[in-house]
Coordinates of C-alpha atoms and ligand atoms in Angstrom, one line a residue:
X1 CA 10.9 -18.3 11.7
X2 CA 11.7 -17.1 15.2
X3 CA 10.4 -19.3 17.9
X4 CA 7.5 -17.9 20.0
X5 CA 7.7 -18.5 23.7
X6 CA 4.7 -19.6 25.7
X7 CA 4.1 -18.4 29.2
X8 CA 4.9 -21.9 30.5
X9 CA 8.2 -22.0 28.6
X10 CA 9.2 -18.5 30.0
X11 CA 8.3 -19.5 33.5
X12 CA 10.4 -22.7 33.2
X13 CA 13.3 -20.6 31.9
X14 CA 13.1 -18.2 34.9
X15 CA 12.9 -21.2 37.3
X16 CA 16.1 -22.6 35.8
X17 CA 17.8 -19.3 36.6
X18 CA 16.5 -19.3 40.1
X19 CA 17.8 -22.9 40.4
X20 CA 21.2 -21.9 39.1
X21 CA 21.3 -19.1 41.7
X22 CA 20.4 -21.5 44.5
X23 CA 23.3 -23.8 43.5
X24 CA 25.6 -20.8 43.5
X25 CA 24.3 -19.6 46.9
X26 CA 23.3 -16.2 45.5
X27 CA 21.4 -13.6 47.4
X28 CA 18.0 -14.9 48.6
X29 CA 16.1 -11.9 47.3
X30 CA 17.5 -12.4 43.8
X31 CA 16.4 -16.0 43.9
X32 CA 12.9 -15.0 45.1
X33 CA 12.6 -12.4 42.4
X34 CA 13.0 -15.1 39.7
X35 CA 10.7 -17.5 41.4
X36 CA 8.0 -14.8 41.9
X37 CA 8.3 -13.7 38.3
X38 CA 8.0 -17.3 37.1
X39 CA 4.9 -17.9 39.2
X40 CA 3.4 -14.6 38.1
X41 CA 3.9 -15.4 34.4
X42 CA 2.5 -18.9 34.9
X43 CA -0.7 -17.3 36.3
X44 CA -0.9 -14.4 33.9
X45 CA -4.1 -14.3 32.0
X46 CA -2.6 -12.8 28.8
X47 CA 0.4 -14.0 26.8
X48 CA 3.6 -12.4 27.9
X49 CA 4.5 -12.1 24.3
X50 CA 1.4 -10.0 23.6
X51 CA 2.1 -7.8 26.6
X52 CA 5.6 -7.3 25.2
X53 CA 4.2 -6.5 21.7
X54 CA 2.0 -3.8 23.4
X55 CA 4.9 -2.5 25.5
X56 CA 3.0 -3.5 28.6
X57 CA 5.5 -5.8 30.4
X58 CA 5.4 -3.5 33.4
X59 CA 1.8 -4.6 34.0
X60 CA 3.0 -8.1 35.0
X61 CA 3.0 -8.3 38.8
X62 CA 6.3 -9.6 40.1
X63 CA 8.3 -8.8 37.0
X64 CA 10.8 -6.0 37.8
X65 CA 12.7 -3.8 35.3
X66 CA 15.7 -6.2 35.4
X67 CA 13.8 -9.3 34.4
X68 CA 11.7 -7.3 32.0
X69 CA 14.8 -6.3 30.1
X70 CA 15.9 -9.9 29.8
X71 CA 12.4 -10.8 28.5
X72 CA 12.8 -8.0 26.0
X73 CA 16.0 -9.6 24.8
X74 CA 14.4 -13.0 24.7
X75 CA 11.6 -11.9 22.4
X76 CA 13.9 -9.9 20.2
X77 CA 16.7 -12.4 19.7
X78 CA 15.4 -15.8 21.0
X79 CA 17.9 -15.9 23.8
X80 CA 19.2 -14.1 26.9
X81 CA 23.0 -13.7 27.0
X82 CA 23.0 -13.2 30.8
X83 CA 21.0 -16.4 31.4
X84 CA 23.5 -18.4 29.2
X85 CA 26.3 -16.8 31.3
X86 CA 24.6 -17.9 34.6
X87 CA 24.1 -21.5 33.4
X88 CA 27.4 -21.8 31.6
X89 CA 29.5 -23.6 34.3
X90 CA 26.6 -25.8 35.5
X91 CA 26.0 -29.3 34.0
X92 CA 23.1 -29.3 31.5
X93 CA 21.7 -32.5 32.9
X94 CA 20.9 -30.7 36.1
X95 CA 18.1 -28.7 34.5
X96 CA 16.6 -31.8 33.0
X97 CA 16.5 -33.5 36.5
X98 CA 14.7 -30.5 38.0
X99 CA 11.5 -31.8 36.3
X100 CA 11.4 -34.8 38.7
X101 CA 9.2 -34.3 41.7
X102 CA 11.2 -34.0 44.9
X103 CA 14.5 -33.2 43.3
X104 CA 15.6 -29.6 44.1
X105 CA 18.4 -27.6 42.5
X106 CA 21.2 -28.7 44.8
X107 CA 20.3 -32.4 44.5
X108 CA 20.0 -32.1 40.7
X109 CA 23.4 -30.4 40.6
X110 CA 25.1 -33.1 42.6
X111 CA 23.5 -35.9 40.7
X112 CA 24.4 -34.4 37.4
X113 CA 28.0 -33.8 38.5
X114 CA 28.5 -37.2 40.0
X115 CA 26.8 -39.5 37.5
X116 CA 27.4 -39.8 33.8
X117 CA 24.0 -39.1 32.3
X118 CA 23.7 -39.2 28.5
X119 CA 22.1 -36.2 26.9
X120 CA 18.5 -36.9 26.0
X121 CA 18.5 -40.0 28.3
X122 CA 19.3 -38.3 31.6
X123 CA 16.2 -39.6 33.5
X124 CA 16.4 -43.1 32.1
X125 CA 20.1 -43.3 33.1
X126 CA 19.4 -41.9 36.5
X127 CA 16.7 -44.5 37.0
X128 CA 18.9 -47.4 36.0
X129 CA 21.7 -46.2 38.3
X130 CA 19.2 -45.9 41.1
X131 CA 18.0 -49.5 40.5
X132 CA 21.6 -50.6 40.7
X133 CA 22.1 -48.9 44.0
X134 CA 24.6 -46.3 42.5
X135 CA 22.8 -43.2 43.8
X136 CA 23.2 -44.2 47.5
X137 CA 27.0 -44.3 47.0
X138 CA 27.2 -40.6 46.3
X139 CA 28.5 -38.5 49.3
X140 CA 25.5 -37.3 51.4
X141 CA 23.0 -39.6 49.7
X142 CA 21.6 -42.7 51.3
X143 CA 19.3 -45.6 50.7
X144 CA 16.3 -43.5 51.6
X145 CA 17.2 -40.7 49.2
X146 CA 17.7 -43.2 46.5
X147 CA 14.3 -44.6 47.1
X148 CA 12.7 -41.2 47.1
X149 CA 14.4 -40.3 43.8
X150 CA 13.2 -43.5 42.2
X151 CA 9.6 -42.8 43.4
X152 CA 9.9 -39.2 42.1
X153 CA 10.8 -40.7 38.6
X154 CA 7.7 -42.8 38.7
X155 CA 5.6 -39.8 39.6
X156 CA 7.3 -37.8 36.9
X157 CA 6.4 -40.5 34.3
X158 CA 2.8 -40.5 35.4
X159 CA 2.6 -36.7 35.2
X160 CA 4.2 -36.8 31.7
X161 CA 1.4 -38.7 30.1
X162 CA -1.1 -36.5 31.8
X163 CA -1.5 -33.2 29.9
X164 CA -1.6 -30.2 32.1
X165 CA -5.0 -28.7 32.4
X166 CA -5.5 -24.9 32.1
X167 CA -6.1 -22.9 35.2
X168 CA -9.6 -21.4 35.2
X169 CA -8.7 -17.7 34.9
X170 CA -6.3 -18.6 32.0
X171 CA -8.9 -20.4 30.1
X172 CA -11.5 -17.8 30.9
X173 CA -9.6 -14.9 29.5
X174 CA -8.5 -16.9 26.5
X175 CA -12.1 -17.7 25.8
X176 CA -13.1 -14.1 26.2
X177 CA -10.5 -13.0 23.7
X178 CA -11.9 -15.5 21.2
X179 CA -15.5 -14.5 21.9
X180 CA -14.6 -10.8 21.4
X181 CA -13.0 -11.8 18.1
X182 CA -16.1 -13.9 17.0
X183 CA -18.5 -11.1 17.9
X184 CA -16.8 -8.9 15.2
X185 CA -18.0 -11.3 12.6
X186 CA -21.4 -10.1 11.1
X187 CA -22.7 -13.7 10.8
X188 CA -22.3 -14.3 14.5
X189 CA -25.5 -13.6 16.5
X190 CA -24.0 -14.5 19.8
X191 CA -21.4 -16.7 21.4
X192 CA -21.1 -18.5 24.8
X193 CA -18.7 -20.7 26.6
X194 CA -19.7 -24.4 26.9
X195 CA -18.3 -27.4 28.8
X196 CA -16.1 -27.2 31.9
X197 CA -15.5 -23.4 31.4
X198 CA -19.2 -22.6 31.5
X199 CA -19.5 -24.8 34.6
X200 CA -16.5 -22.9 36.0
X201 CA -14.5 -26.0 36.9
X202 CA -11.2 -25.1 38.6
X203 CA -9.1 -26.5 35.7
X204 CA -10.1 -26.7 32.0
X205 CA -9.1 -29.4 29.6
X206 CA -10.1 -27.8 26.3
X207 CA -12.2 -24.7 25.6
X208 CA -15.6 -25.3 24.1
X209 CA -17.5 -22.4 22.5
X210 CA -21.0 -22.1 21.1
X211 CA -22.0 -19.7 18.3
X212 CA -25.5 -18.9 17.2
X213 CA -25.7 -18.2 13.5
X214 CA -27.6 -18.8 10.3
X215 CA -24.5 -18.8 8.2
X216 CA -22.1 -21.4 9.7
X217 CA -19.7 -21.3 6.7
X218 CA -19.0 -17.7 7.2
X219 CA -18.3 -18.1 10.9
X220 CA -16.0 -21.1 10.4
X221 CA -14.1 -19.1 7.8
X222 CA -13.8 -16.2 10.2
X223 CA -12.8 -18.3 13.1
X224 CA -10.1 -20.2 11.3
X225 CA -8.5 -16.9 10.4
X226 CA -8.1 -16.0 14.1
X227 CA -4.5 -14.8 14.4
X228 CA -3.6 -17.2 17.2
X229 CA -4.8 -20.3 15.4
X230 CA -1.8 -22.6 14.7
X231 CA -3.6 -25.5 13.2
X232 CA -7.2 -26.4 12.1
X233 CA -7.9 -30.0 13.1
X234 CA -11.1 -30.8 11.3
X235 CA -13.3 -28.7 9.1
X236 CA -15.9 -29.5 6.5
X237 CA -18.7 -30.0 9.0
X238 CA -21.5 -27.5 9.3
X239 CA -21.7 -27.7 13.1
X240 CA -18.2 -28.1 14.5
X241 CA -14.6 -26.9 14.0
X242 CA -11.6 -27.7 16.2
X243 CA -8.4 -25.7 16.2
X244 CA -5.1 -25.7 18.1
X245 CA -3.9 -22.3 19.2
X246 CA -0.3 -21.0 19.3
X247 CA -0.1 -21.9 23.0
X248 CA -0.9 -25.5 22.2
X249 CA -4.5 -25.4 23.6
X250 CA -7.5 -26.7 21.8
X251 CA -10.8 -24.9 21.1
X252 CA -13.9 -26.7 19.9
X253 CA -16.3 -24.3 18.2
X254 CA -19.9 -25.5 17.8
X255 CA -22.4 -23.8 15.6
X256 CA -26.2 -23.8 15.8
X257 CA -29.2 -22.1 14.3
X258 CA -31.2 -19.7 16.5
X259 CA -34.2 -22.1 16.8
X260 CA -32.1 -24.8 18.5
X261 CA -29.4 -22.7 20.2
X262 CA -30.8 -23.3 23.7
X263 CA -30.8 -27.1 23.1
X264 CA -27.2 -27.0 22.0
X265 CA -26.1 -24.9 25.0
X266 CA -27.6 -27.5 27.3
X267 CA -26.2 -30.5 25.4
X268 CA -22.6 -29.3 25.3
X269 CA -22.3 -27.7 28.7
X270 CA -22.3 -31.1 30.4
X271 CA -21.1 -32.4 32.6
X272 CA -21.3 -35.8 31.0
X273 CA -22.8 -37.3 34.2
X274 CA -25.4 -34.5 34.4
X275 CA -26.4 -35.2 30.8
X276 CA -26.6 -38.9 31.4
X277 CA -28.9 -38.4 34.4
X278 CA -31.0 -35.9 32.5
X279 CA -31.3 -38.3 29.6
X280 CA -32.5 -41.0 32.0
X281 CA -35.0 -38.7 33.6
X282 CA -36.3 -37.7 30.1
X283 CA -36.6 -41.3 29.0
X284 CA -38.8 -42.1 32.0
X285 CA -41.0 -39.4 30.7
X286 CA -40.8 -40.8 27.2
X287 CA -38.6 -38.1 25.7
X288 CA -35.2 -38.1 24.1
X289 CA -32.7 -35.3 24.1
X290 CA -30.2 -34.0 21.6
X291 CA -28.3 -30.9 20.7
X292 CA -31.2 -30.1 18.3
X293 CA -34.0 -30.4 20.8
X294 CA -36.4 -32.8 22.4
X295 CA -38.3 -35.7 20.7
X296 CA -41.5 -37.2 22.1
X297 CA -41.3 -41.0 22.0
X298 CA -44.9 -41.8 22.8
X299 CA -48.2 -40.6 21.4
X300 CA -49.6 -40.7 24.9
X301 CA -47.3 -38.4 26.6
X302 CA -48.4 -34.9 27.4
X303 CA -46.4 -31.9 26.2
X304 CA -46.7 -28.2 25.7
X305 CA -47.1 -27.5 22.0
X306 CA -44.6 -24.8 21.0
X307 CA -41.7 -24.5 18.5
X308 CA -42.5 -27.9 16.9
X309 CA -40.5 -28.7 13.8
X310 CA -42.7 -31.2 12.0
X311 CA -40.0 -32.0 9.4
X312 CA -37.5 -33.1 12.1
X313 CA -40.3 -34.2 14.5
X314 CA -38.6 -32.4 17.2
X315 CA -39.3 -29.6 19.7
X316 CA -36.8 -26.8 19.3
X317 CA -35.6 -24.3 22.0
X318 CA -34.0 -20.9 21.5
X319 CA -33.4 -20.6 25.2
X320 CA -32.0 -23.1 27.6
X321 CA -34.6 -22.1 30.2
X322 CA -37.4 -23.4 28.0
X323 CA -35.5 -26.6 27.4
X324 CA -35.4 -27.4 31.1
X325 CA -39.0 -26.1 31.5
X326 CA -40.3 -28.5 28.9
X327 CA -38.9 -31.3 31.0
X328 CA -40.6 -29.9 34.1
X329 CA -37.4 -28.6 35.7
X330 CA -36.3 -25.2 36.9
X331 CA -33.3 -23.9 35.0
X332 CA -30.1 -25.3 36.6
X333 CA -27.1 -23.0 36.9
X334 CA -24.2 -24.6 35.0
X335 CA -22.0 -24.7 38.1
X336 CA -24.5 -27.2 39.6
X337 CA -24.5 -29.6 36.7
X338 CA -22.4 -32.3 38.2
X339 CA -25.0 -34.9 39.0
X340 CA -25.1 -34.2 42.7
X341 CA -28.9 -34.2 43.1
X342 CA -29.5 -31.0 41.1
X343 CA -32.1 -32.7 38.8
X344 CA -34.3 -33.8 41.7
X345 CA -33.9 -30.4 43.3
X346 CA -34.9 -28.7 40.1
X347 CA -38.0 -30.9 39.8
X348 CA -39.0 -30.0 43.4
X349 CA -38.2 -26.3 42.9
X350 CA -35.7 -26.3 45.6
X351 CA -32.5 -25.4 43.9
X352 CA -30.2 -23.1 46.0
X353 CA -30.2 -19.4 45.3
X354 CA -26.5 -19.3 44.6
X355 CA -24.2 -16.6 45.9
X356 CA -23.1 -13.9 43.3
X357 CA -20.0 -11.7 43.0
X358 CA -22.1 -8.6 43.8
X359 CA -22.9 -10.1 47.3
X360 CA -19.3 -9.8 48.4
X361 CA -18.7 -6.9 50.9
X362 CA -15.0 -7.3 51.7
X363 CA -11.8 -9.2 51.2
X364 CA -9.8 -10.3 54.2
X365 CA -6.7 -11.9 52.7
X366 CA -4.5 -9.3 51.1
X367 CA -0.7 -8.7 51.2
X368 CA 0.2 -5.0 51.0
X369 CA 3.7 -3.6 50.6
X370 CA 3.9 -2.7 54.3
X371 CA 7.5 -3.7 55.4
X372 CA 6.5 -6.6 57.5
X373 CA 9.9 -8.3 57.2
X374 CA 8.6 -11.8 56.5
X375 CA 10.5 -14.7 55.2
X376 CA 7.7 -15.3 52.7
X377 CA 6.7 -13.0 49.8
X378 CA 5.5 -9.4 50.4
X379 CA 2.8 -7.7 48.4
X380 CA 3.5 -5.0 45.8
X381 CA 0.7 -2.5 46.3
X382 CA 0.5 0.2 49.0
X383 CA -2.3 0.3 51.5
X384 CA -3.7 3.4 49.9
X385 CA -3.8 1.8 46.5
X386 CA -5.6 -1.2 47.9
X387 CA -8.1 0.9 49.7
X388 CA -8.9 2.9 46.6
X389 CA -9.4 -0.2 44.6
X390 CA -11.6 -1.9 47.2
X391 CA -13.7 1.3 47.4
X392 CA -14.2 1.0 43.6
X393 CA -15.4 -2.5 44.0
X394 CA -18.0 -1.3 46.5
X395 CA -16.6 -3.1 49.5
X396 CA -17.3 -2.0 53.1
X397 CA -14.2 -3.5 54.6
X398 CA -10.8 -4.9 53.7
X399 CA -8.4 -6.9 55.9
X400 CA -4.6 -6.6 55.4
X401 CA -3.0 -9.9 56.1
X402 CA 0.6 -9.9 55.3
X403 CA 2.7 -12.9 56.3
X404 CA 4.0 -12.8 59.9
X405 CA 7.4 -11.3 60.4
X406 CA 10.1 -13.9 60.2
X407 CA 10.6 -15.5 63.6
X408 CA 14.1 -16.7 62.9
X409 CA 15.3 -13.2 62.1
X410 CA 13.6 -11.1 64.8
X411 CA 13.4 -11.1 68.6
X412 CA 9.9 -11.2 70.0
X413 CA 9.8 -7.5 70.9
X414 CA 10.9 -6.6 67.4
X415 CA 8.0 -8.5 66.0
X416 CA 5.6 -6.8 68.4
X417 CA 7.0 -3.4 67.3
X418 CA 6.4 -4.2 63.6
X419 CA 2.8 -5.2 64.2
X420 CA 2.2 -2.2 66.4
X421 CA 3.5 0.1 63.7
X422 CA 1.2 -1.4 61.1
X423 CA -1.7 -0.9 63.5
X424 CA -0.8 2.8 64.0
X425 CA -0.6 3.3 60.2
X426 CA -4.0 1.6 59.6
X427 CA -5.6 3.6 62.5
X428 CA -4.3 6.8 60.9
X429 CA -5.6 5.9 57.4
X430 CA -9.0 4.9 58.9
X431 CA -9.2 8.1 60.8
X432 CA -8.4 10.3 57.8
X433 CA -10.8 8.6 55.5
X434 CA -13.6 9.0 58.1
X435 CA -12.9 12.7 58.0
X436 CA -12.6 12.8 54.2
X437 CA -15.9 11.3 53.3
X438 CA -19.5 11.8 54.5
X439 CA -20.5 8.4 53.2
X440 CA -19.6 5.3 55.1
X441 CA -15.8 5.0 54.5
X442 CA -14.3 1.6 53.9
X443 CA -13.0 0.1 57.1
X444 CA -9.4 -1.3 57.1
X445 CA -8.8 -4.2 59.5
X446 CA -5.4 -5.1 60.8
X447 CA -5.0 -8.8 60.0
X448 CA -2.1 -11.2 59.6
X449 CA -1.5 -14.5 57.9
X450 CA 0.3 -16.6 60.5
X451 CA 2.3 -19.8 59.8
X452 CA 1.2 -22.9 61.7
X453 CA 4.5 -24.5 62.8
X454 CA 4.7 -28.3 62.7
X455 CA 3.7 -28.6 66.4
X456 CA 0.6 -26.4 65.9
X457 CA 2.3 -23.4 67.5
X458 CA 1.6 -20.1 65.9
X459 CA 4.6 -18.1 64.4
X460 CA 3.7 -15.0 66.3
X461 CA 4.5 -14.0 69.9
X462 CA 1.4 -13.7 72.2
X463 CA 2.2 -10.1 72.9
X464 CA 1.5 -9.1 69.3
X465 CA -2.0 -10.4 69.1
X466 CA -3.6 -7.5 70.9
X467 CA -2.8 -5.2 68.0
X468 CA -4.6 -7.4 65.5
X469 CA -8.3 -7.3 64.6
X470 CA -8.2 -10.9 63.4
X471 CA -5.7 -13.4 61.9
X472 CA -5.6 -16.2 59.3
X473 CA -3.6 -19.3 59.9
X474 CA -2.1 -21.4 57.1
X475 CA 0.3 -24.2 56.5
X476 CA 3.3 -23.3 54.4
X477 CA 5.8 -26.1 55.5
X478 CA 6.0 -29.7 56.7
X479 CA 3.2 -31.0 54.4
X480 CA 3.9 -34.7 55.0
X481 CA 2.6 -35.2 58.6
X482 CA 0.1 -38.0 59.2
X483 CA -3.5 -37.2 58.9
X484 CA -4.0 -37.3 62.7
X485 CA -1.0 -35.1 63.5
X486 CA -2.0 -32.6 60.8
X487 CA -5.5 -32.4 62.1
X488 CA -4.2 -31.8 65.7
X489 CA -1.8 -29.2 64.3
X490 CA -4.6 -27.2 62.7
X491 CA -7.0 -27.5 65.6
X492 CA -4.4 -26.2 68.0
X493 CA -3.7 -23.2 65.8
X494 CA -7.4 -22.4 65.3
X495 CA -7.9 -22.5 69.1
X496 CA -6.5 -19.0 69.6
X497 CA -9.3 -16.5 70.1
X498 CA -7.9 -14.0 67.5
X499 CA -7.7 -16.7 64.8
X500 CA -10.8 -16.6 62.7
X501 CA -9.8 -18.1 59.3
X502 CA -8.1 -21.3 58.2
X503 CA -6.4 -20.1 54.9
X504 CA -6.1 -22.2 51.7
X505 CA -7.2 -25.2 53.9
X506 CA -6.0 -28.2 51.8
X507 CA -2.7 -26.7 50.6
X508 CA -3.2 -28.1 47.1
X509 CA -1.4 -26.5 44.1
X510 CA -3.3 -27.4 40.9
X511 CA -1.1 -29.3 38.4
X512 CA 1.7 -29.3 41.0
X513 CA 0.8 -31.1 44.2
X514 CA -2.0 -32.7 46.1
X515 CA -3.1 -31.2 49.4
X516 CA -2.1 -32.6 52.8
X517 CA -4.5 -34.9 54.6
X518 CA -6.9 -33.7 57.3
X519 CA -9.8 -35.3 59.1
X520 CA -12.5 -33.0 57.7
X521 CA -15.3 -34.2 59.9
X522 CA -13.3 -33.1 63.0
X523 CA -12.3 -29.8 61.4
X524 CA -15.9 -29.0 60.4
X525 CA -17.2 -29.8 63.9
X526 CA -14.5 -27.6 65.4
X527 CA -15.2 -24.7 63.1
X528 CA -19.0 -24.9 63.7
X529 CA -18.7 -25.0 67.4
X530 CA -16.1 -22.2 67.7
X531 CA -17.2 -19.9 64.9
X532 CA -14.1 -20.3 62.8
X533 CA -14.3 -19.9 59.0
X534 CA -12.8 -21.9 56.2
X535 CA -11.3 -19.9 53.3
X536 CA -11.9 -20.2 49.7
X537 CA -8.7 -18.8 48.4
X538 CA -9.0 -17.3 44.9
X539 CA -5.3 -17.7 43.9
X540 CA -5.6 -19.4 40.5
X541 CA -3.4 -22.4 41.4
X542 CA -5.2 -22.9 44.7
X543 CA -9.0 -22.3 44.4
X544 CA -8.9 -23.9 47.9
X545 CA -11.2 -25.0 49.6
X546 CA -12.1 -27.2 46.6
X547 CA -15.8 -27.2 45.6
X548 CA -16.6 -30.8 46.9
X549 CA -15.4 -29.8 50.4
X550 CA -17.3 -26.6 50.2
X551 CA -20.5 -28.7 49.6
X552 CA -19.7 -30.9 52.7
X553 CA -18.8 -27.9 54.9
X554 CA -22.0 -25.9 54.2
X555 CA -24.2 -29.0 54.6
X556 CA -22.8 -29.0 58.2
X557 CA -23.4 -25.3 58.6
X558 CA -19.8 -24.3 58.6
X559 CA -19.2 -20.7 57.4
X560 CA -17.0 -19.9 54.4
X561 CA -15.0 -16.8 53.6
X562 CA -13.9 -16.0 50.1
X563 CA -10.6 -14.2 49.9
X564 CA -8.3 -13.3 46.9
X565 CA -4.9 -13.5 48.6
X566 CA -3.9 -10.6 46.4
X567 CA -0.3 -9.5 46.2
X568 CA -1.1 -6.7 43.7
X569 CA -4.3 -4.7 43.4
X570 CA -5.0 -6.1 39.9
X571 CA -5.4 -9.5 41.5
X572 CA -8.5 -8.3 43.4
X573 CA -10.5 -9.2 40.3
X574 CA -9.9 -12.9 41.0
X575 CA -12.8 -12.8 43.5
X576 CA -15.2 -14.1 40.9
X577 CA -13.3 -17.4 40.6
X578 CA -13.6 -18.0 44.3
X579 CA -17.3 -17.2 44.1
X580 CA -17.5 -19.7 41.3
X581 CA -16.0 -22.4 43.6
X582 CA -18.6 -21.5 46.2
X583 CA -21.4 -21.7 43.6
X584 CA -20.1 -25.2 42.6
X585 CA -20.3 -26.1 46.3
X586 CA -24.0 -25.0 46.3
X587 CA -23.3 -22.0 48.6
X588 CA -25.9 -19.3 49.1
X589 CA -25.2 -15.8 50.3
X590 CA -25.9 -16.9 53.9
X591 CA -23.1 -19.4 53.8
X592 CA -20.5 -16.9 53.0
X593 CA -19.3 -14.7 55.9
X594 CA -17.9 -11.8 53.8
X595 CA -21.3 -11.0 52.4
X596 CA -22.3 -9.5 55.7
X597 CA -22.4 -5.7 56.0
X598 CA -19.7 -4.1 58.2
X599 CA -21.6 -4.1 61.5
X600 CA -22.7 -7.6 61.3
X601 CA -19.3 -8.7 60.1
X602 CA -17.6 -7.0 63.1
X603 CA -20.1 -8.8 65.4
X604 CA -19.0 -12.1 63.9
X605 CA -15.4 -11.3 64.4
X606 CA -16.0 -10.7 68.1
X607 CA -17.9 -13.9 68.6
Ligands
DGT701 P1 -12.7 -30.7 30.0 O1 -12.7 -30.1 28.6 O2 -12.0 -31.9 30.2 O3 -12.4 -29.6 31.0 O4 -14.3 -31.0 30.3 P2 -15.6 -30.7 29.5 O5 -16.7 -31.0 30.5 O6 -15.6 -29.4 28.9 O7 -15.7 -31.9 28.5 P3 -15.5 -31.9 26.9 O8 -14.8 -30.8 26.3 O9 -15.1 -33.3 26.5 O10 -17.0 -31.8 26.4 C1 -17.8 -30.7 26.5 C2 -19.2 -31.1 27.0 O11 -20.0 -31.6 25.9 C3 -19.2 -32.2 28.0 O12 -19.2 -31.6 29.3 C4 -20.4 -33.0 27.8 C5 -20.9 -32.6 26.5 N1 -21.1 -33.7 25.5 C6 -22.3 -34.2 25.2 N2 -22.2 -35.1 24.3 C7 -20.9 -35.3 24.0 C8 -20.2 -36.2 23.2 O13 -20.8 -37.0 22.5 N3 -18.9 -36.1 23.2 C9 -18.3 -35.2 24.0 N4 -16.9 -35.2 24.0 N5 -18.9 -34.4 24.8 C10 -20.3 -34.4 24.8
CA702 CA1 -13.9 -28.8 27.4
CA703 CA1 -14.2 -30.3 24.0
ZN704 ZN1 -0.7 -18.5 52.4

């Protein structure tokens, strides 16, 4: 049978080609094309193989016709002749070493060329040679590099035992496919996500799904015939079946009758710590909880008499709301179930009224295809496409924030000219859409995402700022400064009056790297005093600011802005995942600046 390729495997393959091109000093744009395609495939919410089957490869952002034709060959024949060609004259061990944190293509190439590493034992051999001081003897390497490589190997080993968790949008769309499939089964009354997915955690270990049914056998039979099921782990129970999908991910399916469906939703949504606290709370009131319902432990205790199953001696609940209500609690939104005080708040009827996707009025971090001549990546959609899509979403404003033009490849006045040109274009589109529609047209703002250099200096000449409505600052390099220097760096950048937003503030990349260190108390105070906003960036690998810091920030009164960082219009839909992060941080509408209408938002920009 022909091997099927998972998105992860395809992404790795493309990264190998990018690495090979780096070693061969190929054209920078060619390298970026492979890196972007790899990142895009890693983030894709559908299997690339399925898109290929449906002839929809062109829907994948970042995958141009060239790479698409190679993927076509890969799926047809299991290999790509051109890729083999590119890798042919490079040592195979090089591609193995790339998996070690901190080892880039050129280092991997040099190590693989200089050292004799046995196939299948490359990393063990490299480690042994490092321990014997053999790496430092290679031309251009030193004691420090050797030490870094050995540390990288230790980190690699730790990472290897830790299974990668799924990014939230990946798990979410996988679960929706499964739910759509289940709903076609006549025995299924309804289905819902459970566990970390229902709580909208930023990464998901396995997918848990609930099904309401009176005929569990039929549902299990239907589910195990789902085309993407590779292996059924355990069956034979009435209430649970676990499977592994083609992509290696696990799904736990739990079945329950209508009378107790609400109790089961509660029990398996978790989190574990929320459930433990809820169980303790119930015990104090002489009740015990299970996925079937609530048992009264004492004759004396008062209770509301409904849905009592005298055979099981248990109160049953069709709806989760009535389960919480029976305990004397308001219904707790799943995003809050992390044992952060939500049970007490529910008893006292003071749970927050969480922000919802429909509250969002604009998106301020978007990369259009305007030729901004940056050294980072450019967007793929035109300003007109973006505006049309945002109108469809009901937004009142949208901010275009491409990366700043490259400062190493332009003179100051060239940069100023580019920014001025973009402003002229935006002014013109704003003007013509005002004439076109009688309704309030969507307002386009001229923004920019500006690099914070290691010193805190902004990567944009002062003369360009007057053409901007606002700007975002972010860190894209030199992640390893000390906490104190990093904090100063950020404060210095935020001090400019046109800077309103600190973009993807921790710099973390889920499954790839931790964020840099910052003194958050100092950052929060500064933002509060100077009306600067922290971003929740919706890019699936970022979801940054993380939920725990959102909670701390809004407790202080710091305002948050939720932005998608879209590079293609189809990424605008990621807004809901940023909203989920805000909800997990207990944020209400008032805490989020881009829920304001256009006029009030413009007032805030000017403050
Ligand atoms: P994950 O899968 O690591 O992203 O996190 P969760 O929260 O989905 O955890 P998981 O899949 O182990 O379990 C789903 C939920 O079921 C969990 O949040 C708590 C709840 N639960 C209640 N009782 C039990 C139990 O006896 N075993 C397990 N594994 N989960 C339980
Ligand atoms: Ca789970
Ligand atoms: Ca599970
Ligand atoms: Zn950025």
